[in-house]
């Protein structure tokens, strides 16, 4: 059983062990991310949707400022996913304003925030509504360009492990420590929904990373009997009791993908036989965590085990590598960058790109 006070391991093995060095996030413009979400302007409806470019701004802070400008409660403002603060990002927000004309959002003077488009829709923007994020990242002063090129080609061809980024766990694992202290209490105190969500997410993300790291070390990307697989581009899952030629072909063509556990009160979720035995054995030391999930009725879920880049490109500007790629919602660009260079996460963003 795990101890609440023990230091948490916040780094996990990567596929590539030979890396070069470079400077990451020297300025916000070095990390650009754009939500991939096409929406139509319905021209009517009580929800005003804003396409916003923000620089050096926290997603929740921007949402609060939108609510303040509109004169409504922050719960009337929605966004699909969190975006990094130390970056230049584009994302949608929606504000519920029944019976009101479209506000003049250009009058909202907020440093680092630009409202680039305003539309009207009948429904609000829901969490996780966008399907992907498109990244453009500058890695400055690459020490060994030849090594970088080799690492990039390997990343493009085989992908990497779909780890949660270190920022998910808070500074020095504070989200994990706070979450454990809170949920392990005999009667967990009532806390704000947002804080509770962050803590529980951090705990489950940590368990996912732990299992996935060992799974790759032992089996690489080979399937196990009883694996839970997810249909590409959806959250639909099923158990692969045995891997026949058809299933192996679908896995190779990326029609289905292996998954890892996001544990809940019901354990690791929809797996069986060999895969179930492996995952439960790896999580045995965290039985107290999983037992505590029952206090908040947290259900198990599954997450893709492997992360593959879409539309990858590399350009050189002197010694700077400018890489671009698209990742599914909920994946972390830092998982990819960790395969290219030695990356020490020093920022304390509470935001992940999701």
GROMACS .gro file of N, CA and C in nm, residues 42-210:
model
  507
   42UNK      N    1  -2.479   2.970  -3.641
   42UNK     CA    2  -2.622   2.950  -3.661
   42UNK      C    3  -2.697   3.082  -3.670
   43UNK      N    4  -2.630   3.190  -3.629
   43UNK     CA    5  -2.691   3.322  -3.642
   43UNK      C    6  -2.794   3.356  -3.537
   44UNK      N    7  -2.823   3.261  -3.450
   44UNK     CA    8  -2.920   3.284  -3.343
   44UNK      C    9  -2.890   3.189  -3.228
   45UNK      N   10  -2.959   3.210  -3.118
   45UNK     CA   11  -2.938   3.126  -3.001
   45UNK      C   12  -2.885   3.209  -2.885
   46UNK      N   13  -2.900   3.156  -2.764
   46UNK     CA   14  -2.863   3.232  -2.645
   46UNK      C   15  -2.717   3.213  -2.606
   47UNK      N   16  -2.642   3.135  -2.686
   47UNK     CA   17  -2.501   3.111  -2.656
   47UNK      C   18  -2.412   3.185  -2.756
   48UNK      N   19  -2.332   3.276  -2.702
   48UNK     CA   20  -2.237   3.350  -2.786
   48UNK      C   21  -2.102   3.278  -2.777
   49UNK      N   22  -2.055   3.231  -2.892
   49UNK     CA   23  -1.929   3.157  -2.900
   49UNK      C   24  -1.818   3.250  -2.946
   50UNK      N   25  -1.704   3.245  -2.876
   50UNK     CA   26  -1.592   3.333  -2.907
   50UNK      C   27  -1.469   3.250  -2.942
   51UNK      N   28  -1.407   3.280  -3.055
   51UNK     CA   29  -1.279   3.220  -3.093
   51UNK      C   30  -1.171   3.316  -3.045
   52UNK      N   31  -1.094   3.271  -2.946
   52UNK     CA   32  -1.003   3.362  -2.875
   52UNK      C   33  -0.858   3.317  -2.892
   53UNK      N   34  -0.774   3.415  -2.921
   53UNK     CA   35  -0.630   3.396  -2.916
   53UNK      C   36  -0.582   3.453  -2.783
   54UNK      N   37  -0.510   3.371  -2.709
   54UNK     CA   38  -0.459   3.419  -2.580
   54UNK      C   39  -0.309   3.392  -2.569
   55UNK      N   40  -0.240   3.485  -2.510
   55UNK     CA   41  -0.095   3.476  -2.494
   55UNK      C   42  -0.060   3.494  -2.346
   56UNK      N   43   0.003   3.393  -2.288
   56UNK     CA   44   0.041   3.402  -2.147
   56UNK      C   45  -0.078   3.415  -2.053
   57UNK      N   46  -0.189   3.352  -2.089
   57UNK     CA   47  -0.311   3.364  -2.008
   57UNK      C   48  -0.366   3.226  -1.975
   58UNK      N   49  -0.414   3.211  -1.854
   58UNK     CA   50  -0.472   3.089  -1.802
   58UNK      C   51  -0.617   3.075  -1.852
   59UNK      N   52  -0.656   2.954  -1.896
   59UNK     CA   53  -0.790   2.933  -1.952
   59UNK      C   54  -0.899   2.971  -1.853
   60UNK      N   55  -0.888   2.925  -1.728
   60UNK     CA   56  -0.992   2.956  -1.630
   60UNK      C   57  -0.998   3.106  -1.601
   61UNK      N   58  -0.882   3.172  -1.598
   61UNK     CA   59  -0.881   3.316  -1.575
   61UNK      C   60  -0.955   3.388  -1.688
   62UNK      N   61  -0.929   3.348  -1.812
   62UNK     CA   62  -0.999   3.411  -1.925
   62UNK      C   63  -1.149   3.388  -1.914
   63UNK      N   64  -1.190   3.267  -1.876
   63UNK     CA   65  -1.332   3.239  -1.861
   63UNK      C   66  -1.395   3.330  -1.755
   64UNK      N   67  -1.325   3.352  -1.646
   64UNK     CA   68  -1.375   3.439  -1.540
   64UNK      C   69  -1.388   3.583  -1.589
   65UNK      N   70  -1.292   3.627  -1.669
   65UNK     CA   71  -1.297   3.764  -1.720
   65UNK      C   72  -1.408   3.782  -1.823
   66UNK      N   73  -1.436   3.679  -1.901
   66UNK     CA   74  -1.549   3.684  -1.995
   66UNK      C   75  -1.680   3.697  -1.918
   67UNK      N   76  -1.692   3.621  -1.810
   67UNK     CA   77  -1.812   3.628  -1.728
   67UNK      C   78  -1.828   3.767  -1.667
   68UNK      N   79  -1.718   3.822  -1.621
   68UNK     CA   80  -1.721   3.956  -1.560
   68UNK      C   81  -1.765   4.061  -1.661
   69UNK      N   82  -1.711   4.053  -1.782
   69UNK     CA   83  -1.747   4.151  -1.886
   69UNK      C   84  -1.895   4.139  -1.923
   70UNK      N   85  -1.945   4.014  -1.927
   70UNK     CA   86  -2.084   3.991  -1.966
   70UNK      C   87  -2.182   4.010  -1.851
   71UNK      N   88  -2.130   4.022  -1.728
   71UNK     CA   89  -2.215   4.041  -1.612
   71UNK      C   90  -2.291   3.916  -1.572
   72UNK      N   91  -2.227   3.798  -1.588
   72UNK     CA   92  -2.291   3.672  -1.552
   72UNK      C   93  -2.199   3.592  -1.460
   73UNK      N   94  -2.252   3.485  -1.404
   73UNK     CA   95  -2.173   3.397  -1.318
   73UNK      C   96  -2.075   3.317  -1.404
   74UNK      N   97  -1.955   3.286  -1.353
   74UNK     CA   98  -1.860   3.206  -1.432
   74UNK      C   99  -1.915   3.073  -1.481
   75UNK      N  100  -2.016   3.017  -1.412
   75UNK     CA  101  -2.071   2.890  -1.460
   75UNK      C  102  -2.144   2.905  -1.593
   76UNK      N  103  -2.174   3.029  -1.635
   76UNK     CA  104  -2.236   3.053  -1.765
   76UNK      C  105  -2.135   3.049  -1.879
   77UNK      N  106  -2.007   3.038  -1.846
   77UNK     CA  107  -1.901   3.034  -1.947
   77UNK      C  108  -1.848   2.892  -1.958
   78UNK      N  109  -1.836   2.845  -2.081
   78UNK     CA  110  -1.789   2.708  -2.105
   78UNK      C  111  -1.670   2.709  -2.200
   79UNK      N  112  -1.588   2.606  -2.189
   79UNK     CA  113  -1.479   2.585  -2.285
   79UNK      C  114  -1.460   2.435  -2.299
   80UNK      N  115  -1.401   2.395  -2.411
   80UNK     CA  116  -1.387   2.253  -2.441
   80UNK      C  117  -1.270   2.190  -2.368
   81UNK      N  118  -1.158   2.262  -2.359
   81UNK     CA  119  -1.041   2.204  -2.294
   81UNK      C  120  -0.949   2.311  -2.240
   82UNK      N  121  -0.864   2.272  -2.146
   82UNK     CA  122  -0.766   2.362  -2.089
   82UNK      C  123  -0.649   2.380  -2.186
   83UNK      N  124  -0.589   2.498  -2.182
   83UNK     CA  125  -0.473   2.526  -2.265
   83UNK      C  126  -0.363   2.587  -2.178
   84UNK      N  127  -0.238   2.562  -2.217
   84UNK     CA  128  -0.124   2.611  -2.140
   84UNK      C  129  -0.127   2.763  -2.123
   85UNK      N  130  -0.076   2.807  -2.011
   85UNK     CA  131  -0.063   2.950  -1.987
   85UNK      C  132   0.057   3.008  -2.060
   86UNK      N  133   0.171   2.943  -2.047
   86UNK     CA  134   0.294   2.993  -2.107
   86UNK      C  135   0.300   2.952  -2.254
   87UNK      N  136   0.210   3.009  -2.335
   87UNK     CA  137   0.196   2.968  -2.475
   87UNK      C  138   0.109   3.070  -2.548
   88UNK      N  139   0.103   3.054  -2.679
   88UNK     CA  140   0.006   3.126  -2.762
   88UNK      C  141  -0.095   3.022  -2.806
   89UNK      N  142  -0.220   3.041  -2.768
   89UNK     CA  143  -0.322   2.939  -2.795
   89UNK      C  144  -0.447   3.001  -2.856
   90UNK      N  145  -0.517   2.919  -2.933
   90UNK     CA  146  -0.646   2.957  -2.989
   90UNK      C  147  -0.748   2.853  -2.944
   91UNK      N  148  -0.860   2.900  -2.888
   91UNK     CA  149  -0.964   2.808  -2.844
   91UNK      C  150  -1.099   2.878  -2.840
   92UNK      N  151  -1.204   2.795  -2.839
   92UNK     CA  152  -1.341   2.845  -2.831
   92UNK      C  153  -1.387   2.856  -2.685
   93UNK      N  154  -1.465   2.960  -2.658
   93UNK     CA  155  -1.540   2.975  -2.534
   93UNK      C  156  -1.686   3.000  -2.573
   94UNK      N  157  -1.779   2.963  -2.487
   94UNK     CA  158  -1.919   3.000  -2.509
   94UNK      C  159  -1.974   3.063  -2.382
   95UNK      N  160  -2.060   3.164  -2.400
   95UNK     CA  161  -2.121   3.235  -2.287
   95UNK      C  162  -2.272   3.234  -2.306
   96UNK      N  163  -2.344   3.186  -2.208
   96UNK     CA  164  -2.489   3.180  -2.215
   96UNK      C  165  -2.547   3.316  -2.175
   97UNK      N  166  -2.613   3.382  -2.271
   97UNK     CA  167  -2.670   3.515  -2.248
   97UNK      C  168  -2.810   3.519  -2.308
   98UNK      N  169  -2.906   3.455  -2.243
   98UNK     CA  170  -3.043   3.451  -2.298
   98UNK      C  171  -3.105   3.590  -2.308
   99UNK      N  172  -3.168   3.614  -2.422
   99UNK     CA  173  -3.241   3.738  -2.442
   99UNK      C  174  -3.154   3.860  -2.468
  100UNK      N  175  -3.024   3.841  -2.491
  100UNK     CA  176  -2.934   3.955  -2.512
  100UNK      C  177  -2.880   3.955  -2.654
  101UNK      N  178  -2.860   4.077  -2.706
  101UNK     CA  179  -2.795   4.091  -2.835
  101UNK      C  180  -2.648   4.052  -2.821
  102UNK      N  181  -2.584   4.029  -2.935
  102UNK     CA  182  -2.442   3.997  -2.933
  102UNK      C  183  -2.364   4.114  -2.874
  103UNK      N  184  -2.286   4.087  -2.772
  103UNK     CA  185  -2.209   4.193  -2.707
  103UNK      C  186  -2.095   4.240  -2.798
  104UNK      N  187  -2.049   4.361  -2.774
  104UNK     CA  188  -1.933   4.414  -2.846
  104UNK      C  189  -1.809   4.367  -2.771
  105UNK      N  190  -1.766   4.245  -2.804
  105UNK     CA  191  -1.656   4.184  -2.730
  105UNK      C  192  -1.523   4.254  -2.753
  106UNK      N  193  -1.515   4.335  -2.858
  106UNK     CA  194  -1.391   4.409  -2.882
  106UNK      C  195  -1.367   4.515  -2.775
  107UNK      N  196  -1.470   4.546  -2.699
  107UNK     CA  197  -1.455   4.646  -2.591
  107UNK      C  198  -1.396   4.584  -2.465
  108UNK      N  199  -1.384   4.451  -2.463
  108UNK     CA  200  -1.324   4.386  -2.346
  108UNK      C  201  -1.172   4.398  -2.357
  109UNK      N  202  -1.115   4.485  -2.279
  109UNK     CA  203  -0.971   4.510  -2.284
  109UNK      C  204  -0.902   4.421  -2.182
  110UNK      N  205  -0.837   4.315  -2.232
  110UNK     CA  206  -0.770   4.220  -2.145
  110UNK      C  207  -0.636   4.185  -2.207
  111UNK      N  208  -0.529   4.214  -2.135
  111UNK     CA  209  -0.394   4.194  -2.188
  111UNK      C  210  -0.372   4.048  -2.227
  112UNK      N  211  -0.321   4.029  -2.348
  112UNK     CA  212  -0.289   3.896  -2.397
  112UNK      C  213  -0.408   3.820  -2.452
  113UNK      N  214  -0.523   3.885  -2.463
  113UNK     CA  215  -0.644   3.817  -2.509
  113UNK      C  216  -0.705   3.893  -2.626
  114UNK      N  217  -0.728   3.823  -2.737
  114UNK     CA  218  -0.789   3.881  -2.854
  114UNK      C  219  -0.909   3.798  -2.897
  115UNK      N  220  -1.024   3.861  -2.911
  115UNK     CA  221  -1.143   3.793  -2.962
  115UNK      C  222  -1.140   3.805  -3.114
  116UNK      N  223  -1.116   3.694  -3.183
  116UNK     CA  224  -1.098   3.697  -3.327
  116UNK      C  225  -1.226   3.667  -3.404
  117UNK      N  226  -1.322   3.602  -3.341
  117UNK     CA  227  -1.448   3.569  -3.410
  117UNK      C  228  -1.558   3.552  -3.308
  118UNK      N  229  -1.679   3.594  -3.343
  118UNK     CA  230  -1.796   3.578  -3.257
  118UNK      C  231  -1.909   3.519  -3.339
  119UNK      N  232  -1.971   3.412  -3.289
  119UNK     CA  233  -2.085   3.352  -3.356
  119UNK      C  234  -2.195   3.326  -3.254
  120UNK      N  235  -2.315   3.296  -3.302
  120UNK     CA  236  -2.428   3.262  -3.214
  120UNK      C  237  -2.469   3.118  -3.241
  121UNK      N  238  -2.496   3.045  -3.131
  121UNK     CA  239  -2.541   2.906  -3.144
  121UNK      C  240  -2.646   2.876  -3.038
  122UNK      N  241  -2.726   2.773  -3.065
  122UNK     CA  242  -2.836   2.739  -2.976
  122UNK      C  243  -2.791   2.652  -2.858
  123UNK      N  244  -2.671   2.594  -2.868
  123UNK     CA  245  -2.623   2.509  -2.760
  123UNK      C  246  -2.488   2.558  -2.710
  124UNK      N  247  -2.460   2.527  -2.584
  124UNK     CA  248  -2.332   2.569  -2.525
  124UNK      C  249  -2.219   2.478  -2.570
  125UNK      N  250  -2.099   2.524  -2.552
  125UNK     CA  251  -1.979   2.445  -2.578
  125UNK      C  252  -1.957   2.350  -2.461
  126UNK      N  253  -1.945   2.221  -2.490
  126UNK     CA  254  -1.927   2.122  -2.385
  126UNK      C  255  -1.782   2.079  -2.374
  127UNK      N  256  -1.743   2.036  -2.254
  127UNK     CA  257  -1.607   1.988  -2.230
  127UNK      C  258  -1.575   1.871  -2.322
  128UNK      N  259  -1.458   1.876  -2.385
  128UNK     CA  260  -1.415   1.768  -2.473
  128UNK      C  261  -1.482   1.767  -2.608
  129UNK      N  262  -1.546   1.878  -2.648
  129UNK     CA  263  -1.619   1.884  -2.774
  129UNK      C  264  -1.525   1.881  -2.894
  130UNK      N  265  -1.406   1.942  -2.878
  130UNK     CA  266  -1.311   1.938  -2.990
  130UNK      C  267  -1.242   1.802  -2.993
  131UNK      N  268  -1.196   1.764  -3.110
  131UNK     CA  269  -1.141   1.630  -3.130
  131UNK      C  270  -0.989   1.624  -3.126
  132UNK      N  271  -0.923   1.739  -3.144
  132UNK     CA  272  -0.777   1.736  -3.153
  132UNK      C  273  -0.722   1.875  -3.125
  133UNK      N  274  -0.589   1.880  -3.107
  133UNK     CA  275  -0.516   2.006  -3.093
  133UNK      C  276  -0.399   2.004  -3.191
  134UNK      N  277  -0.380   2.116  -3.260
  134UNK     CA  278  -0.269   2.130  -3.355
  134UNK      C  279  -0.160   2.214  -3.291
  135UNK      N  280  -0.037   2.161  -3.289
  135UNK     CA  281   0.075   2.225  -3.221
  135UNK      C  282   0.180   2.273  -3.322
  136UNK      N  283   0.241   2.386  -3.292
  136UNK     CA  284   0.363   2.430  -3.357
  136UNK      C  285   0.459   2.472  -3.247
  137UNK      N  286   0.574   2.402  -3.239
  137UNK     CA  287   0.665   2.418  -3.126
  137UNK      C  288   0.806   2.445  -3.176
  138UNK      N  289   0.867   2.547  -3.120
  138UNK     CA  290   1.006   2.579  -3.153
  138UNK      C  291   1.097   2.531  -3.040
  139UNK      N  292   1.192   2.447  -3.077
  139UNK     CA  293   1.295   2.400  -2.984
  139UNK      C  294   1.426   2.469  -3.024
  140UNK      N  295   1.474   2.556  -2.939
  140UNK     CA  296   1.585   2.646  -2.974
  140UNK      C  297   1.721   2.582  -2.943
  141UNK      N  298   1.816   2.616  -3.030
  141UNK     CA  299   1.957   2.578  -3.008
  141UNK      C  300   1.973   2.428  -2.987
  142UNK      N  301   1.927   2.351  -3.082
  142UNK     CA  302   1.942   2.206  -3.076
  142UNK      C  303   2.091   2.171  -3.082
  143UNK      N  304   2.138   2.094  -2.986
  143UNK     CA  305   2.282   2.066  -2.976
  143UNK      C  306   2.330   1.971  -3.085
  144UNK      N  307   2.251   1.867  -3.114
  144UNK     CA  308   2.291   1.766  -3.211
  144UNK      C  309   2.177   1.748  -3.311
  145UNK      N  310   2.187   1.816  -3.425
  145UNK     CA  311   2.076   1.814  -3.522
  145UNK      C  312   2.060   1.675  -3.584
  146UNK      N  313   2.169   1.603  -3.603
  146UNK     CA  314   2.158   1.468  -3.662
  146UNK      C  315   2.083   1.375  -3.569
  147UNK      N  316   2.116   1.378  -3.441
  147UNK     CA  317   2.045   1.297  -3.343
  147UNK      C  318   1.899   1.337  -3.336
  148UNK      N  319   1.873   1.466  -3.341
  148UNK     CA  320   1.735   1.514  -3.336
  148UNK      C  321   1.656   1.458  -3.454
  149UNK      N  322   1.712   1.461  -3.573
  149UNK     CA  323   1.645   1.410  -3.693
  149UNK      C  324   1.611   1.262  -3.676
  150UNK      N  325   1.705   1.183  -3.623
  150UNK     CA  326   1.679   1.041  -3.602
  150UNK      C  327   1.567   1.020  -3.502
  151UNK      N  328   1.569   1.096  -3.395
  151UNK     CA  329   1.463   1.084  -3.294
  151UNK      C  330   1.327   1.124  -3.352
  152UNK      N  331   1.329   1.226  -3.434
  152UNK     CA  332   1.204   1.274  -3.496
  152UNK      C  333   1.145   1.166  -3.587
  153UNK      N  334   1.230   1.104  -3.668
  153UNK     CA  335   1.182   0.999  -3.758
  153UNK      C  336   1.125   0.881  -3.679
  154UNK      N  337   1.192   0.847  -3.570
  154UNK     CA  338   1.142   0.737  -3.486
  154UNK      C  339   1.007   0.773  -3.424
  155UNK      N  340   0.994   0.896  -3.378
  155UNK     CA  341   0.869   0.941  -3.319
  155UNK      C  342   0.756   0.937  -3.422
  156UNK      N  343   0.784   0.982  -3.543
  156UNK     CA  344   0.682   0.985  -3.648
  156UNK      C  345   0.639   0.844  -3.688
  157UNK      N  346   0.732   0.750  -3.686
  157UNK     CA  347   0.700   0.615  -3.734
  157UNK      C  348   0.636   0.527  -3.626
  158UNK      N  349   0.680   0.539  -3.502
  158UNK     CA  350   0.629   0.448  -3.398
  158UNK      C  351   0.546   0.516  -3.291
  159UNK      N  352   0.546   0.650  -3.289
  159UNK     CA  353   0.472   0.720  -3.185
  159UNK      C  354   0.543   0.711  -3.051
  160UNK      N  355   0.466   0.726  -2.944
  160UNK     CA  356   0.522   0.718  -2.809
  160UNK      C  357   0.413   0.671  -2.715
  161UNK      N  358   0.445   0.665  -2.588
  161UNK     CA  359   0.346   0.627  -2.487
  161UNK      C  360   0.260   0.748  -2.453
  162UNK      N  361   0.132   0.724  -2.434
  162UNK     CA  362   0.035   0.833  -2.417
  162UNK      C  363   0.034   0.884  -2.272
  163UNK      N  364   0.153   0.916  -2.221
  163UNK     CA  365   0.166   0.963  -2.084
  163UNK      C  366   0.091   1.094  -2.061
  164UNK      N  367   0.043   1.111  -1.939
  164UNK     CA  368   0.000   1.242  -1.893
  164UNK      C  369   0.124   1.323  -1.859
  165UNK      N  370   0.121   1.452  -1.893
  165UNK     CA  371   0.235   1.539  -1.866
  165UNK      C  372   0.250   1.571  -1.719
  166UNK      N  373   0.372   1.608  -1.681
  166UNK     CA  374   0.402   1.635  -1.540
  166UNK      C  375   0.317   1.747  -1.482
  167UNK      N  376   0.273   1.841  -1.567
  167UNK     CA  377   0.192   1.952  -1.516
  167UNK      C  378   0.058   1.904  -1.462
  168UNK      N  379   0.013   1.786  -1.504
  168UNK     CA  380  -0.112   1.731  -1.450
  168UNK      C  381  -0.103   1.708  -1.300
  169UNK      N  382   0.017   1.684  -1.249
  169UNK     CA  383   0.032   1.642  -1.110
  169UNK      C  384   0.062   1.758  -1.015
  170UNK      N  385   0.075   1.879  -1.068
  170UNK     CA  386   0.102   1.994  -0.983
  170UNK      C  387   0.249   2.005  -0.947
  171UNK      N  388   0.286   2.119  -0.892
  171UNK     CA  389   0.425   2.144  -0.855
  171UNK      C  390   0.470   2.043  -0.749
  172UNK      N  391   0.576   1.966  -0.779
  172UNK     CA  392   0.627   1.863  -0.689
  172UNK      C  393   0.520   1.762  -0.648
  173UNK      N  394   0.423   1.739  -0.739
  173UNK     CA  395   0.319   1.640  -0.709
  173UNK      C  396   0.213   1.688  -0.612
  174UNK      N  397   0.195   1.820  -0.602
  174UNK     CA  398   0.101   1.874  -0.502
  174UNK      C  399  -0.043   1.827  -0.526
  175UNK      N  400  -0.083   1.811  -0.651
  175UNK     CA  401  -0.219   1.765  -0.677
  175UNK      C  402  -0.239   1.622  -0.628
  176UNK      N  403  -0.136   1.540  -0.641
  176UNK     CA  404  -0.143   1.403  -0.591
  176UNK      C  405  -0.150   1.400  -0.439
  177UNK      N  406  -0.062   1.476  -0.376
  177UNK     CA  407  -0.058   1.479  -0.230
  177UNK      C  408  -0.189   1.532  -0.173
  178UNK      N  409  -0.239   1.641  -0.229
  178UNK     CA  410  -0.365   1.698  -0.180
  178UNK      C  411  -0.481   1.601  -0.203
  179UNK      N  412  -0.480   1.537  -0.320
  179UNK     CA  413  -0.587   1.441  -0.349
  179UNK      C  414  -0.587   1.323  -0.254
  180UNK      N  415  -0.468   1.269  -0.225
  180UNK     CA  416  -0.460   1.156  -0.133
  180UNK      C  417  -0.503   1.196   0.008
  181UNK      N  418  -0.458   1.311   0.053
  181UNK     CA  419  -0.495   1.354   0.187
  181UNK      C  420  -0.646   1.375   0.199
  182UNK      N  421  -0.705   1.428   0.093
  182UNK     CA  422  -0.849   1.456   0.095
  182UNK      C  423  -0.931   1.328   0.090
  183UNK      N  424  -0.904   1.242  -0.008
  183UNK     CA  425  -0.990   1.126  -0.030
  183UNK      C  426  -0.968   1.018   0.074
  184UNK      N  427  -0.850   1.015   0.138
  184UNK     CA  428  -0.823   0.911   0.238
  184UNK      C  429  -0.888   0.941   0.372
  185UNK      N  430  -0.940   1.062   0.389
  185UNK     CA  431  -1.009   1.095   0.513
  185UNK      C  432  -1.134   1.007   0.527
  186UNK      N  433  -1.172   0.980   0.651
  186UNK     CA  434  -1.288   0.893   0.674
  186UNK      C  435  -1.411   0.949   0.605
  187UNK      N  436  -1.428   1.080   0.613
  187UNK     CA  437  -1.536   1.147   0.541
  187UNK      C  438  -1.475   1.267   0.468
  188UNK      N  439  -1.443   1.251   0.340
  188UNK     CA  440  -1.380   1.360   0.265
  188UNK      C  441  -1.460   1.489   0.273
  189UNK      N  442  -1.391   1.599   0.300
  189UNK     CA  443  -1.457   1.729   0.312
  189UNK      C  444  -1.513   1.774   0.178
  190UNK      N  445  -1.614   1.858   0.184
  190UNK     CA  446  -1.669   1.916   0.061
  190UNK      C  447  -1.573   2.023   0.010
  191UNK      N  448  -1.537   2.010  -0.117
  191UNK     CA  449  -1.448   2.109  -0.178
  191UNK      C  450  -1.506   2.151  -0.311
  192UNK      N  451  -1.450   2.257  -0.367
  192UNK     CA  452  -1.498   2.307  -0.496
  192UNK      C  453  -1.488   2.198  -0.601
  193UNK      N  454  -1.586   2.192  -0.689
  193UNK     CA  455  -1.591   2.089  -0.792
  193UNK      C  456  -1.466   2.090  -0.880
  194UNK      N  457  -1.418   2.210  -0.915
  194UNK     CA  458  -1.300   2.220  -1.000
  194UNK      C  459  -1.177   2.162  -0.934
  195UNK      N  460  -1.157   2.192  -0.806
  195UNK     CA  461  -1.040   2.141  -0.734
  195UNK      C  462  -1.049   1.990  -0.719
  196UNK      N  463  -1.166   1.941  -0.685
  196UNK     CA  464  -1.187   1.796  -0.673
  196UNK      C  465  -1.155   1.726  -0.805
  197UNK      N  466  -1.200   1.783  -0.914
  197UNK     CA  467  -1.175   1.724  -1.045
  197UNK      C  468  -1.026   1.716  -1.076
  198UNK      N  469  -0.953   1.823  -1.044
  198UNK     CA  470  -0.809   1.827  -1.068
  198UNK      C  471  -0.737   1.720  -0.987
  199UNK      N  472  -0.773   1.707  -0.860
  199UNK     CA  473  -0.706   1.610  -0.773
  199UNK      C  474  -0.734   1.466  -0.816
  200UNK      N  475  -0.861   1.434  -0.843
  200UNK     CA  476  -0.895   1.299  -0.884
  200UNK      C  477  -0.832   1.264  -1.018
  201UNK      N  478  -0.832   1.360  -1.108
  201UNK     CA  479  -0.770   1.339  -1.239
  201UNK      C  480  -0.622   1.311  -1.225
  202UNK      N  481  -0.556   1.386  -1.136
  202UNK     CA  482  -0.413   1.365  -1.114
  202UNK      C  483  -0.386   1.224  -1.062
  203UNK      N  484  -0.467   1.178  -0.970
  203UNK     CA  485  -0.446   1.046  -0.911
  203UNK      C  486  -0.462   0.936  -1.016
  204UNK      N  487  -0.567   0.944  -1.096
  204UNK     CA  488  -0.589   0.841  -1.197
  204UNK      C  489  -0.484   0.849  -1.307
  205UNK      N  490  -0.443   0.970  -1.341
  205UNK     CA  491  -0.340   0.988  -1.443
  205UNK      C  492  -0.209   0.925  -1.398
  206UNK      N  493  -0.178   0.940  -1.271
  206UNK     CA  494  -0.056   0.882  -1.215
  206UNK      C  495  -0.059   0.729  -1.226
  207UNK      N  496  -0.171   0.669  -1.193
  207UNK     CA  497  -0.183   0.524  -1.201
  207UNK      C  498  -0.173   0.477  -1.346
  208UNK      N  499  -0.231   0.551  -1.438
  208UNK     CA  500  -0.220   0.517  -1.580
  208UNK      C  501  -0.074   0.517  -1.624
  209UNK      N  502  -0.002   0.624  -1.592
  209UNK     CA  503   0.139   0.632  -1.631
  209UNK      C  504   0.220   0.516  -1.573
  210UNK      N  505   0.191   0.480  -1.448
  210UNK     CA  506   0.264   0.372  -1.384
  210UNK      C  507   0.245   0.240  -1.459
   0.00000   0.00000   0.00000
